[in-house]
Amino acid sequence: MEETTILEVKDLAVSFQTFEGVVQAVRGVDFSLKKGETLAIVGESGSGKSVSTKAINQLLPKKNTLIERGEILFEGKDLLKLSEKEIQKIRGNDIAMIFQDPMTSLNPTMQVGKQIAEPIIAHKGVSKGEAKQKALELMDLVGIQHPERTYKSYPHQFSGGMRQRVMIAIALACEPKILIADEPTTALDVTIQAQILDLMNNLKKDLDTSIIFITHDLGVVAQMADRVAVMYAGKIVEIGTADEIFYNPMHPYTWGLLASMPTLDVEQTSLYTIPGSPPNLLHPPEGDAFAARNEYALGIDFYEDPELFKVSETHFAKTWLLHPDAPEVIPPAEVIRRKEKFRYLNSEKRMSKTVGGEAYGRRY
Amino acid sequence: MAEDIEERKRIVEIKEYKQYFNEGKKSEVRAVKDVSFSIYEGETFGLVGESGSGKSTTGRAIIKLGDITGGQILYKGQDINSIKRRKDLLKFRKSMQMIFQDPYASLNPRLTVKEIIGGALKVHGMETNSAERTKKVHELLESVGLNKQFANRYPKEFSGGQCQRVGIARALAVEPDFIIADEAISALDVSIQAQVINLLKELKEKNNLTYLFIAHDLSMVKYISDRIGVMNRGRILEVSNADELYIAPLHPYTESLLSAIPTPDPEAERHRVRTEYDPGYHHYDNHNGVGLHEIAPEHFIYCHEDEVPLYRKKRQRLLKKAKQYA
């Protein structure tokens, strides 16, 4: 993969003014996106994953949003400093978005074909006829059958999966460099989800688009992501390649997420749970925000927030457990099983490239 | 083994249940065409399928929310269609409760938690004394892992997971024997889902409950269920015990459904093979000999009787393969 960075988010902090006070939704987030890669951002509701990405396109409500600090660099420009007019040239053109609910994000009174052609006319300055031609090609590309006939249909005539295909066609209309997909398959059935994910993966290969994929479904992450960022209470707590996050997780929150999912092939008597619920970001707790729910919390967690510790060139985790003076802890059984697999995969990579997917997972 | 099952008491029996909406009109929808299955006392029966498969409609029919078009539903041996009088209906509803998908939408925003849970007690004439009712509400809140001080709060003051716990406490208030959980955890975050699932399991042991667990998340369904029914287009296509369904999925639709679930394992994802399902597969022109056939004890497939030997062979092959891996 080509290693050019296309987008860089530096120390982004976003707050919202509400009646109850200032909610610190994002509290200092750094990440970068390379050309042609898929970065997945995972986290619970309220962890700030959607807010961080909406800030990229300036889609947050102007009235009560405060960008506290940080910058978002795209092609040498800081997107946070652009005027509405300037960002409109980028939004939907270079950086496009797919949202969770295809019913509420499409215009119910406009023919779907026209909705796909609209951004092409707006951004590329082509004639209506050419835009329609392009729209028909896009509908074909995303797997909508008989585009000529369905061009004039309205969103309510489509099923959920078809509507999401329309959303993807609109997002791809201007061949964006970055595609931000915010829970694009959460509202869909598993079989439809599988089709949409395959479609996105194929399009990524063909068009070399970079994707930021936001989800809370770790299965989807495993299928889509090259790299994964785990967010908690407005901060990235762990970031690394998909293999590093799934097979060699370092942060207790990532452990909890992985261990609390039932797996299809291992017998379990009771599910591992992360106790309690996420902190209220009106008054973020002192120290590490996860400390109160963390059974591995150290004394220092309660008054000093850890920084990101380096695990490898690509893998960082925000936990004091990685400090050289930290005590050894034993992670949940599921995580130990995964770490075994990580060692196995790495030794295997050195020897040969072929792996028989299932067999060794059961051996442990 | 098979004899044991014969002796187990059936709490719910559904026989050739049909549900058509707007019957006879142009807009007729045949939501459920032909569903038959039983739920044994003390088990968790999982019902999975895509949206529009009729799984929620089936759940709603069992608790008698609306009249059924055809067939028969027996609860503890009694035809629920024959329950007409208010007194009988109250008794029926006391014995059977439901937990809904959206924890916010299913709690009255204008009532406090105490009024929500206490209301159920009042309607069923269980605790007439106000002080005793408060005590019972506190007990219920504690049994679902909530602080008893929460009793005076309103639903909007809770997170999704906490609201779902209130919903569970309300269902438990009337001491039911049977609970229908319709997508009860779908709206919750992963870490909270595990908490609620463990709670449901624990309460089942403690209160000797039977569950019908309706969901589309197959990994959670496998984890909580003893037996699972797979629905598609208004029909049950496969019924089996949970472990066997995942080792030896026989119906092509079950196979495609299982192959579509992404697992939290990138290496397995790279090697995943997806199977597509053609719904024409279970469309039979002639319905003679078509129905749920027993392939093995407690493993049923919707098919033509001529297909039974083929499915038996397939089952043997898959079980053998699974043994090799283990």
mmCIF file of C-alpha atoms in Angstrom, chain A residues 6-246:
data_model
loop_
_atom_site.group_PDB
_atom_site.id
_atom_site.type_symbol
_atom_site.label_atom_id
_atom_site.label_comp_id
_atom_site.label_asym_id
_atom_site.label_seq_id
_atom_site.Cartn_x
_atom_site.Cartn_y
_atom_site.Cartn_z
ATOM 1 C CA ILE A 6 -4.288 12.081 2.933
ATOM 2 C CA LEU A 7 -5.922 13.378 6.104
ATOM 3 C CA GLU A 8 -4.497 14.295 9.457
ATOM 4 C CA VAL A 9 -6.460 15.117 12.584
ATOM 5 C CA LYS A 10 -4.357 16.774 15.290
ATOM 6 C CA ASP A 11 -5.395 17.253 18.900
ATOM 7 C CA LEU A 12 -9.047 17.836 18.022
ATOM 8 C CA ALA A 13 -11.310 18.891 20.884
ATOM 9 C CA VAL A 14 -15.009 19.642 20.411
ATOM 10 C CA SER A 15 -17.578 20.754 23.002
ATOM 11 C CA PHE A 16 -21.285 21.379 22.876
ATOM 12 C CA GLN A 17 -23.120 24.121 24.707
ATOM 13 C CA THR A 18 -26.236 22.609 26.261
ATOM 14 C CA PHE A 19 -28.764 23.765 28.837
ATOM 15 C CA GLU A 20 -27.053 21.682 31.463
ATOM 16 C CA GLY A 21 -23.584 22.994 30.689
ATOM 17 C CA VAL A 22 -20.679 22.318 28.361
ATOM 18 C CA VAL A 23 -20.390 18.718 27.168
ATOM 19 C CA GLN A 24 -16.829 17.849 26.235
ATOM 20 C CA ALA A 25 -17.658 15.364 23.498
ATOM 21 C CA VAL A 26 -14.189 15.060 21.971
ATOM 22 C CA ARG A 27 -11.222 15.730 24.218
ATOM 23 C CA GLY A 28 -8.069 15.620 22.126
ATOM 24 C CA VAL A 29 -8.036 13.162 19.239
ATOM 25 C CA ASP A 30 -5.144 12.479 16.865
ATOM 26 C CA PHE A 31 -5.238 10.178 13.886
ATOM 27 C CA SER A 32 -4.198 10.085 10.277
ATOM 28 C CA LEU A 33 -5.656 8.433 7.222
ATOM 29 C CA LYS A 34 -3.526 7.013 4.441
ATOM 30 C CA LYS A 35 -4.462 6.770 0.801
ATOM 31 C CA GLY A 36 -6.514 3.684 0.001
ATOM 32 C CA GLU A 37 -6.813 2.424 3.572
ATOM 33 C CA THR A 38 -9.851 1.790 5.740
ATOM 34 C CA LEU A 39 -9.642 3.169 9.248
ATOM 35 C CA ALA A 40 -12.367 1.909 11.555
ATOM 36 C CA ILE A 41 -13.353 3.939 14.591
ATOM 37 C CA VAL A 42 -15.133 1.900 17.259
ATOM 38 C CA GLY A 43 -16.656 2.924 20.546
ATOM 39 C CA GLU A 44 -19.908 3.072 22.470
ATOM 40 C CA SER A 45 -22.592 5.663 21.851
ATOM 41 C CA GLY A 46 -21.393 8.968 23.201
ATOM 42 C CA SER A 47 -17.702 8.127 22.843
ATOM 43 C CA GLY A 48 -17.242 10.909 20.302
ATOM 44 C CA LYS A 49 -16.691 8.823 17.191
ATOM 45 C CA SER A 50 -19.390 10.506 15.101
ATOM 46 C CA VAL A 51 -18.547 13.986 16.392
ATOM 47 C CA SER A 52 -14.873 13.658 15.421
ATOM 48 C CA THR A 53 -15.781 12.727 11.870
ATOM 49 C CA LYS A 54 -18.564 15.248 11.480
ATOM 50 C CA ALA A 55 -16.053 17.936 12.410
ATOM 51 C CA ILE A 56 -14.049 16.962 9.319
ATOM 52 C CA ASN A 57 -16.879 18.020 7.021
ATOM 53 C CA GLN A 58 -18.055 20.855 9.286
ATOM 54 C CA LEU A 59 -21.373 19.113 9.718
ATOM 55 C CA LEU A 60 -21.788 19.972 13.383
ATOM 56 C CA PRO A 61 -24.468 22.522 14.296
ATOM 57 C CA LYS A 62 -22.769 25.937 14.225
ATOM 58 C CA LYS A 63 -25.027 27.347 16.918
ATOM 59 C CA ASN A 64 -23.816 25.389 19.914
ATOM 60 C CA THR A 65 -20.586 23.723 18.812
ATOM 61 C CA LEU A 66 -17.264 24.929 20.133
ATOM 62 C CA ILE A 67 -14.114 23.708 18.409
ATOM 63 C CA GLU A 68 -11.852 24.064 21.428
ATOM 64 C CA ARG A 69 -8.589 23.349 19.686
ATOM 65 C CA GLY A 70 -6.879 21.238 17.060
ATOM 66 C CA GLU A 71 -6.602 21.114 13.326
ATOM 67 C CA ILE A 72 -7.747 18.829 10.518
ATOM 68 C CA LEU A 73 -5.309 18.872 7.616
ATOM 69 C CA PHE A 74 -6.496 17.861 4.156
ATOM 70 C CA GLU A 75 -4.292 18.662 1.162
ATOM 71 C CA GLY A 76 -2.385 21.244 3.176
ATOM 72 C CA LYS A 77 -5.550 23.077 4.296
ATOM 73 C CA ASP A 78 -6.954 23.185 7.794
ATOM 74 C CA LEU A 79 -10.596 22.238 7.242
ATOM 75 C CA LEU A 80 -11.634 23.804 10.533
ATOM 76 C CA LYS A 81 -10.589 27.240 9.308
ATOM 77 C CA LEU A 82 -12.455 27.152 5.999
ATOM 78 C CA SER A 83 -15.524 29.315 5.404
ATOM 79 C CA GLU A 84 -18.880 27.703 4.599
ATOM 80 C CA LYS A 85 -18.341 28.514 0.914
ATOM 81 C CA GLU A 86 -14.930 26.891 0.830
ATOM 82 C CA ILE A 87 -15.989 23.760 2.702
ATOM 83 C CA GLN A 88 -18.925 23.315 0.323
ATOM 84 C CA LYS A 89 -16.427 22.754 -2.481
ATOM 85 C CA ILE A 90 -14.893 19.893 -0.506
ATOM 86 C CA ARG A 91 -17.953 18.423 1.175
ATOM 87 C CA GLY A 92 -19.565 15.831 -1.056
ATOM 88 C CA ASN A 93 -16.793 16.318 -3.607
ATOM 89 C CA ASP A 94 -13.472 15.332 -2.035
ATOM 90 C CA ILE A 95 -14.907 14.088 1.245
ATOM 91 C CA ALA A 96 -18.288 12.365 1.125
ATOM 92 C CA MET A 97 -20.381 10.797 3.833
ATOM 93 C CA ILE A 98 -22.769 7.855 4.208
ATOM 94 C CA PHE A 99 -25.121 7.959 7.166
ATOM 95 C CA GLN A 100 -26.762 5.317 9.270
ATOM 96 C CA ASP A 101 -30.398 5.800 8.399
ATOM 97 C CA PRO A 102 -30.974 5.863 4.659
ATOM 98 C CA MET A 103 -34.624 6.819 5.078
ATOM 99 C CA THR A 104 -34.036 10.086 6.898
ATOM 100 C CA SER A 105 -30.969 11.069 4.900
ATOM 101 C CA LEU A 106 -32.646 10.869 1.500
ATOM 102 C CA ASN A 107 -35.099 13.466 0.257
ATOM 103 C CA PRO A 108 -38.482 11.702 0.214
ATOM 104 C CA THR A 109 -39.951 14.035 -2.421
ATOM 105 C CA MET A 110 -37.172 13.763 -4.979
ATOM 106 C CA GLN A 111 -36.537 11.008 -7.505
ATOM 107 C CA VAL A 112 -33.548 8.917 -6.450
ATOM 108 C CA GLY A 113 -31.825 9.342 -9.798
ATOM 109 C CA LYS A 114 -31.977 13.105 -9.468
ATOM 110 C CA GLN A 115 -30.562 12.890 -5.962
ATOM 111 C CA ILE A 116 -27.582 10.998 -7.328
ATOM 112 C CA ALA A 117 -27.136 13.455 -10.214
ATOM 113 C CA GLU A 118 -27.409 16.513 -7.975
ATOM 114 C CA PRO A 119 -23.861 16.496 -6.538
ATOM 115 C CA ILE A 120 -22.407 15.850 -9.999
ATOM 116 C CA ILE A 121 -24.103 18.969 -11.357
ATOM 117 C CA ALA A 122 -23.136 20.990 -8.290
ATOM 118 C CA HIS A 123 -19.479 20.029 -8.188
ATOM 119 C CA LYS A 124 -18.418 19.042 -11.683
ATOM 120 C CA GLY A 125 -20.321 21.678 -13.638
ATOM 121 C CA VAL A 126 -21.585 19.256 -16.274
ATOM 122 C CA SER A 127 -24.892 19.376 -18.145
ATOM 123 C CA LYS A 128 -28.000 17.674 -16.821
ATOM 124 C CA GLY A 129 -27.849 15.037 -19.536
ATOM 125 C CA GLU A 130 -24.259 14.103 -18.725
ATOM 126 C CA ALA A 131 -25.048 14.026 -15.010
ATOM 127 C CA LYS A 132 -27.935 11.680 -15.660
ATOM 128 C CA GLN A 133 -25.694 9.406 -17.680
ATOM 129 C CA LYS A 134 -23.169 9.348 -14.838
ATOM 130 C CA ALA A 135 -25.938 8.718 -12.302
ATOM 131 C CA LEU A 136 -27.167 5.728 -14.289
ATOM 132 C CA GLU A 137 -23.634 4.309 -14.378
ATOM 133 C CA LEU A 138 -23.347 4.774 -10.616
ATOM 134 C CA MET A 139 -26.652 3.023 -9.986
ATOM 135 C CA ASP A 140 -25.397 0.120 -12.021
ATOM 136 C CA LEU A 141 -22.083 0.159 -10.133
ATOM 137 C CA VAL A 142 -23.721 -0.103 -6.712
ATOM 138 C CA GLY A 143 -25.965 -2.938 -7.886
ATOM 139 C CA ILE A 144 -29.321 -1.251 -8.401
ATOM 140 C CA GLN A 145 -31.046 -3.241 -11.100
ATOM 141 C CA HIS A 146 -32.685 -1.644 -14.165
ATOM 142 C CA PRO A 147 -31.290 1.865 -13.515
ATOM 143 C CA GLU A 148 -33.217 3.322 -16.472
ATOM 144 C CA ARG A 149 -36.487 2.324 -14.849
ATOM 145 C CA THR A 150 -35.638 2.986 -11.204
ATOM 146 C CA TYR A 151 -34.081 6.398 -11.923
ATOM 147 C CA LYS A 152 -37.515 7.970 -11.498
ATOM 148 C CA SER A 153 -38.447 6.047 -8.340
ATOM 149 C CA TYR A 154 -38.819 7.669 -4.949
ATOM 150 C CA PRO A 155 -37.008 6.513 -1.789
ATOM 151 C CA HIS A 156 -40.139 4.994 -0.218
ATOM 152 C CA GLN A 157 -40.360 2.550 -3.108
ATOM 153 C CA PHE A 158 -36.982 1.098 -2.131
ATOM 154 C CA SER A 159 -36.089 -1.390 0.590
ATOM 155 C CA GLY A 160 -33.576 -0.442 3.307
ATOM 156 C CA GLY A 161 -30.684 -2.128 1.537
ATOM 157 C CA MET A 162 -31.526 -0.470 -1.792
ATOM 158 C CA ARG A 163 -31.782 2.942 -0.138
ATOM 159 C CA GLN A 164 -28.353 2.464 1.375
ATOM 160 C CA ARG A 165 -27.063 1.657 -2.125
ATOM 161 C CA VAL A 166 -28.534 4.958 -3.303
ATOM 162 C CA MET A 167 -26.710 6.706 -0.438
ATOM 163 C CA ILE A 168 -23.462 5.070 -1.501
ATOM 164 C CA ALA A 169 -24.053 6.087 -5.123
ATOM 165 C CA ILE A 170 -24.587 9.709 -4.031
ATOM 166 C CA ALA A 171 -21.447 9.595 -1.903
ATOM 167 C CA LEU A 172 -19.409 8.175 -4.785
ATOM 168 C CA ALA A 173 -20.888 10.521 -7.395
ATOM 169 C CA CYS A 174 -17.912 12.886 -7.400
ATOM 170 C CA GLU A 175 -15.291 10.162 -6.884
ATOM 171 C CA PRO A 176 -14.315 11.386 -3.435
ATOM 172 C CA LYS A 177 -10.841 10.878 -2.040
ATOM 173 C CA ILE A 178 -12.256 10.141 1.381
ATOM 174 C CA LEU A 179 -15.480 8.351 2.213
ATOM 175 C CA ILE A 180 -16.789 8.640 5.761
ATOM 176 C CA ALA A 181 -19.278 5.892 6.566
ATOM 177 C CA ASP A 182 -21.091 6.452 9.859
ATOM 178 C CA GLU A 183 -22.685 3.131 10.903
ATOM 179 C CA PRO A 184 -23.795 2.480 7.295
ATOM 180 C CA THR A 185 -25.103 -1.029 7.947
ATOM 181 C CA THR A 186 -26.389 -0.853 11.516
ATOM 182 C CA ALA A 187 -30.025 -0.567 10.415
ATOM 183 C CA LEU A 188 -29.776 -3.429 7.924
ATOM 184 C CA ASP A 189 -30.239 -7.198 8.113
ATOM 185 C CA VAL A 190 -27.113 -9.351 8.237
ATOM 186 C CA THR A 191 -27.505 -10.686 4.715
ATOM 187 C CA ILE A 192 -28.028 -7.180 3.290
ATOM 188 C CA GLN A 193 -25.180 -5.908 5.457
ATOM 189 C CA ALA A 194 -22.910 -8.532 3.911
ATOM 190 C CA GLN A 195 -23.817 -7.322 0.417
ATOM 191 C CA ILE A 196 -23.229 -3.646 1.270
ATOM 192 C CA LEU A 197 -19.877 -4.377 2.937
ATOM 193 C CA ASP A 198 -18.731 -6.440 -0.050
ATOM 194 C CA LEU A 199 -19.797 -3.607 -2.308
ATOM 195 C CA MET A 200 -17.824 -1.050 -0.286
ATOM 196 C CA ASN A 201 -14.742 -3.257 -0.273
ATOM 197 C CA ASN A 202 -14.886 -3.745 -4.039
ATOM 198 C CA LEU A 203 -15.404 -0.053 -4.696
ATOM 199 C CA LYS A 204 -12.475 0.772 -2.450
ATOM 200 C CA LYS A 205 -10.243 -1.538 -4.471
ATOM 201 C CA ASP A 206 -11.439 -0.157 -7.800
ATOM 202 C CA LEU A 207 -11.408 3.539 -6.942
ATOM 203 C CA ASP A 208 -8.593 3.618 -4.351
ATOM 204 C CA THR A 209 -10.753 5.621 -1.956
ATOM 205 C CA SER A 210 -9.780 6.032 1.676
ATOM 206 C CA ILE A 211 -12.558 5.086 4.080
ATOM 207 C CA ILE A 212 -13.258 6.103 7.645
ATOM 208 C CA PHE A 213 -15.681 3.501 8.940
ATOM 209 C CA ILE A 214 -17.543 4.223 12.153
ATOM 210 C CA THR A 215 -19.281 1.352 13.877
ATOM 211 C CA HIS A 216 -19.787 -0.378 17.186
ATOM 212 C CA ASP A 217 -19.918 -3.840 15.606
ATOM 213 C CA LEU A 218 -16.515 -5.488 16.014
ATOM 214 C CA GLY A 219 -17.401 -8.176 13.484
ATOM 215 C CA VAL A 220 -17.858 -5.532 10.803
ATOM 216 C CA VAL A 221 -14.567 -3.941 11.845
ATOM 217 C CA ALA A 222 -12.739 -7.238 11.430
ATOM 218 C CA GLN A 223 -14.127 -7.559 7.951
ATOM 219 C CA MET A 224 -13.472 -4.007 6.758
ATOM 220 C CA ALA A 225 -10.582 -2.373 8.567
ATOM 221 C CA ASP A 226 -6.890 -2.078 7.811
ATOM 222 C CA ARG A 227 -6.411 -0.068 10.981
ATOM 223 C CA VAL A 228 -8.642 0.382 14.030
ATOM 224 C CA ALA A 229 -9.014 3.231 16.515
ATOM 225 C CA VAL A 230 -10.896 2.522 19.749
ATOM 226 C CA MET A 231 -12.548 5.548 21.322
ATOM 227 C CA TYR A 232 -13.740 6.013 24.877
ATOM 228 C CA ALA A 233 -15.140 9.164 26.509
ATOM 229 C CA GLY A 234 -13.905 11.487 23.766
ATOM 230 C CA LYS A 235 -10.390 10.110 23.418
ATOM 231 C CA ILE A 236 -8.668 7.425 21.391
ATOM 232 C CA VAL A 237 -7.581 4.796 23.901
ATOM 233 C CA GLU A 238 -5.974 2.389 21.460
ATOM 234 C CA ILE A 239 -5.001 2.506 17.798
ATOM 235 C CA GLY A 240 -3.256 -0.069 15.630
ATOM 236 C CA THR A 241 -3.593 -2.393 12.657
ATOM 237 C CA ALA A 242 -6.627 -4.690 12.669
ATOM 238 C CA ASP A 243 -4.448 -7.672 13.626
ATOM 239 C CA GLU A 244 -2.851 -5.764 16.486
ATOM 240 C CA ILE A 245 -6.180 -4.633 17.925
ATOM 241 C CA PHE A 246 -7.936 -7.988 17.558
#
